[in-house]
Coordinates of C-alpha atoms in Angstrom, one line a residue:
Chain D
A74 CA 16.0 -21.7 16.1
Q75 CA 16.7 -19.4 19.0
T76 CA 15.3 -19.9 22.4
V77 CA 15.4 -17.8 25.7
T78 CA 15.3 -19.5 29.0
Q79 CA 14.3 -17.4 32.3
S80 CA 13.8 -19.7 35.1
Q81 CA 13.1 -18.2 37.8
P82 CA 9.3 -17.3 37.3
E83 CA 8.9 -15.3 40.4
M84 CA 11.2 -13.1 42.6
S85 CA 10.7 -10.6 45.6
V86 CA 13.4 -8.3 46.9
Q87 CA 13.2 -5.6 50.0
E88 CA 13.4 -2.4 49.0
A89 CA 16.5 -0.8 48.8
E90 CA 18.5 -4.7 48.3
T91 CA 19.7 -6.0 45.0
V92 CA 18.6 -8.6 43.0
T93 CA 19.5 -10.4 39.9
L94 CA 17.3 -11.8 37.1
S95 CA 18.8 -14.8 35.2
C96 CA 18.9 -15.0 31.4
T97 CA 20.1 -17.8 29.0
Y98 CA 19.7 -18.5 25.1
D99 CA 20.5 -20.3 22.6
T100 CA 22.0 -19.3 19.4
S101 CA 24.5 -20.3 16.6
E102 CA 24.9 -16.6 15.6
N103 CA 27.8 -14.4 16.0
N104 CA 26.3 -11.0 16.6
Y105 CA 23.2 -10.2 17.8
Y106 CA 21.4 -8.2 20.5
L107 CA 20.1 -8.7 24.2
F108 CA 17.6 -7.1 26.2
W109 CA 15.6 -6.7 29.1
Y110 CA 12.0 -5.1 28.8
K111 CA 10.1 -4.1 32.1
Q112 CA 6.4 -4.5 31.6
P113 CA 4.3 -3.0 34.8
P114 CA 0.9 -4.3 35.7
S115 CA -0.1 -1.2 32.9
R116 CA 1.1 -3.6 30.7
Q117 CA 3.5 -1.7 28.7
M118 CA 6.8 -2.4 27.6
I119 CA 9.5 -0.7 28.4
L120 CA 13.2 -0.9 27.0
V121 CA 15.5 -1.3 30.4
I122 CA 18.7 -2.0 29.0
R123 CA 20.3 -3.7 25.7
Q124 CA 23.9 -5.1 24.9
E125 CA 25.1 -5.7 21.6
A126 CA 27.1 -9.0 21.8
Y127 CA 30.3 -7.7 20.2
K128 CA 30.8 -5.6 22.8
Q129 CA 32.6 -7.0 26.2
Q130 CA 32.2 -4.6 28.4
N131 CA 28.4 -4.7 30.7
A132 CA 25.6 -2.5 30.0
T133 CA 24.6 -0.3 32.9
E134 CA 22.0 2.3 32.9
N135 CA 21.8 4.1 36.4
R136 CA 20.7 1.1 38.7
F137 CA 20.3 -1.8 36.3
S138 CA 23.3 -3.8 34.8
V139 CA 23.8 -6.8 32.9
N140 CA 26.3 -9.8 33.2
F141 CA 26.9 -10.8 29.8
Q142 CA 28.6 -14.1 29.1
K143 CA 28.7 -14.7 25.9
A144 CA 30.5 -18.3 25.7
A145 CA 28.1 -19.5 28.5
K146 CA 25.0 -17.4 26.8
S147 CA 24.4 -15.8 29.9
F148 CA 22.4 -12.0 30.3
S149 CA 21.5 -11.5 33.5
L150 CA 20.1 -8.8 34.8
K151 CA 21.2 -6.7 38.3
I152 CA 19.1 -4.3 39.7
S153 CA 20.3 -2.5 43.0
D154 CA 18.9 -0.6 45.5
S155 CA 15.9 -2.0 44.0
Q156 CA 12.1 0.7 44.2
L157 CA 9.1 -0.2 45.0
G158 CA 8.2 1.0 41.3
D159 CA 10.3 -1.4 39.9
T160 CA 7.8 -4.3 40.7
A161 CA 6.8 -5.6 37.4
M162 CA 7.2 -8.4 34.8
Y163 CA 11.1 -8.5 33.4
F164 CA 11.6 -10.1 30.1
C165 CA 14.8 -11.0 28.6
A166 CA 14.5 -10.9 24.5
F167 CA 17.0 -11.9 21.8
G168 CA 17.3 -10.0 18.7
P169 CA 19.4 -12.1 15.8
S170 CA 20.1 -9.0 13.6
G171 CA 19.6 -5.7 14.0
N172 CA 16.2 -5.5 12.7
T173 CA 15.1 -8.8 13.0
P174 CA 12.2 -9.7 15.3
L175 CA 12.9 -10.4 18.5
V176 CA 12.3 -13.5 20.8
F177 CA 11.6 -12.6 24.3
G178 CA 11.8 -15.4 27.3
K179 CA 8.7 -16.1 29.4
G180 CA 9.4 -13.4 32.2
T181 CA 10.0 -13.1 35.7
R182 CA 7.7 -11.4 37.9
L183 CA 9.9 -9.4 40.1
S184 CA 8.0 -8.1 43.6
V185 CA 9.9 -5.2 45.7
I186 CA 8.5 -5.6 48.9
A187 CA 8.9 -2.3 51.5
Chain Y
E166 CA 11.0 11.4 23.6
P167 CA 9.0 10.5 20.2
E168 CA 6.6 7.6 21.0
V169 CA 4.7 4.5 19.5
T170 CA 1.2 4.8 19.7
Q171 CA -1.4 2.5 19.5
T172 CA -5.4 3.1 19.5
P173 CA -7.6 1.7 21.1
S174 CA -6.0 0.6 24.2
H175 CA -8.9 -1.9 24.5
Q176 CA -11.0 -3.3 21.9
V177 CA -14.2 -5.6 22.9
T178 CA -15.5 -7.8 20.3
Q179 CA -17.9 -10.3 19.8
M180 CA -16.6 -14.0 18.5
G181 CA -16.8 -13.7 14.7
Q182 CA -16.4 -10.4 13.8
E183 CA -13.4 -8.0 12.6
V184 CA -11.1 -5.8 14.1
I185 CA -8.4 -3.7 13.2
L186 CA -5.8 -2.2 15.6
R187 CA -4.0 0.8 14.8
C188 CA -0.6 1.8 15.1
V189 CA 1.3 5.2 14.9
P190 CA 5.0 4.4 14.9
I191 CA 7.5 7.0 15.0
S192 CA 7.6 9.0 12.4
N193 CA 11.4 8.3 10.8
H194 CA 11.0 4.4 11.9
L195 CA 11.2 2.3 8.8
Y196 CA 10.7 -1.2 10.2
F197 CA 7.5 -2.1 11.9
Y198 CA 6.2 -5.2 13.7
W199 CA 3.5 -6.6 15.6
Y200 CA 3.9 -8.9 18.7
R201 CA 0.9 -10.7 20.9
Q202 CA 1.2 -11.8 24.2
I203 CA -1.9 -13.9 25.2
L204 CA -2.9 -12.9 29.3
G205 CA 0.2 -15.0 31.5
Q206 CA 2.2 -15.7 28.7
K207 CA 5.0 -14.5 27.1
V208 CA 5.4 -11.9 24.0
E209 CA 5.0 -13.9 20.4
F210 CA 6.4 -12.1 17.5
L211 CA 3.2 -11.8 14.5
V212 CA 4.9 -10.3 11.7
S213 CA 7.5 -7.7 10.6
F214 CA 6.8 -5.2 8.0
Y215 CA 9.8 -2.9 5.9
N216 CA 9.2 -1.3 2.6
N217 CA 5.9 -1.7 2.3
E218 CA 5.4 -5.5 2.4
I219 CA 5.7 -8.3 5.1
S220 CA 9.1 -8.7 5.1
E221 CA 8.9 -11.5 7.9
K222 CA 5.9 -13.4 9.5
S223 CA 5.5 -16.3 12.6
E224 CA 3.4 -19.4 12.1
I225 CA 1.0 -17.2 14.0
F226 CA 0.3 -15.1 11.1
D227 CA -2.3 -17.2 9.2
D228 CA -4.7 -15.7 6.8
Q229 CA -6.9 -14.5 9.4
F230 CA -4.4 -11.5 9.6
S231 CA -3.4 -8.8 7.5
V232 CA -1.4 -5.9 7.9
E233 CA -1.5 -2.9 6.0
R234 CA 0.5 0.8 6.0
P235 CA -2.8 2.7 4.7
D236 CA -0.7 5.9 4.6
G237 CA 2.4 7.8 5.3
S238 CA 1.5 7.5 9.5
N239 CA -0.5 4.4 10.0
F240 CA 0.4 0.8 10.6
T241 CA -2.5 -1.9 11.5
L242 CA -3.5 -5.6 11.9
K243 CA -6.3 -6.6 10.6
I244 CA -8.3 -9.8 12.2
R245 CA -10.7 -11.7 10.6
S246 CA -13.6 -13.4 12.0
T247 CA -12.3 -13.2 15.6
K248 CA -11.9 -16.3 17.7
L249 CA -11.9 -16.4 21.7
E250 CA -8.4 -17.4 21.5
D251 CA -7.5 -14.3 19.8
S252 CA -8.0 -12.6 23.3
A253 CA -4.8 -10.9 23.9
M254 CA -2.3 -8.1 24.4
Y255 CA -1.4 -6.9 20.9
F256 CA 1.7 -4.7 20.8
C257 CA 3.2 -2.7 17.7
A258 CA 7.0 -1.6 17.5
S259 CA 8.9 -0.1 15.0
K260 CA 12.5 0.8 14.6
D261 CA 14.8 2.9 12.9
S262 CA 17.6 1.6 10.1
Y263 CA 20.0 1.6 12.6
S264 CA 21.1 -2.3 13.3
N265 CA 22.1 -0.9 16.8
Q266 CA 18.8 0.5 17.5
P267 CA 16.1 -1.1 19.5
Q268 CA 12.8 -1.4 18.7
H269 CA 10.4 0.5 20.5
F270 CA 7.1 -0.3 21.6
G271 CA 3.4 1.0 22.2
D272 CA 1.6 0.5 24.9
G273 CA -0.7 -2.1 23.4
T274 CA -3.9 -3.0 22.7
R275 CA -6.0 -5.2 24.8
L276 CA -8.6 -7.2 22.7
S277 CA -11.1 -9.2 24.6
I278 CA -13.3 -11.5 22.5
L279 CA -16.5 -12.0 23.7

């Protein structure tokens, strides 16, 4: 069974600084998808960024980027120029194939401090 | 941008009662999912639905739960004889047929069992 591990229950960062959230996963699959979802206090689930395992290039979305290390099964999220609105729970999620259910990590609570 | 819509946003129910949580997926999506998040815990998969039938379900999804797509737009989760431990946030998600596209989540229904 696939598992997703987020080893940092809580993190904090100063506004405008950079923070990296870690995620590791375990799978025997070769093709799969990885996601980071943001859950603000309102508890919506908002897709931040995604990575397809067959793509070597790391995904980027504006201030958000990932460091995908397939051999190490690592998928970290880097947030640059942190903003107060980035304060939220961040969940790493693994998708074994395109349409199968997602497996989530336990989340990292990020606080951006002014 | 199209959205997944969930109603109600908050449901309070007496233990033992039945509840129906409603979701309107994005109109051209074909895969539908229900997830649950107990307060402070990770998001857990309940059930997926495709082509008018359940395609996969987790061990959480026992006989107490059922899903239905009663018409062309709604996707419902029914919980019979609710228990205190059913209190959670319930998320609906939908996805189109392309394997590289992500699941889109609704804003969730907060279910409180008294």
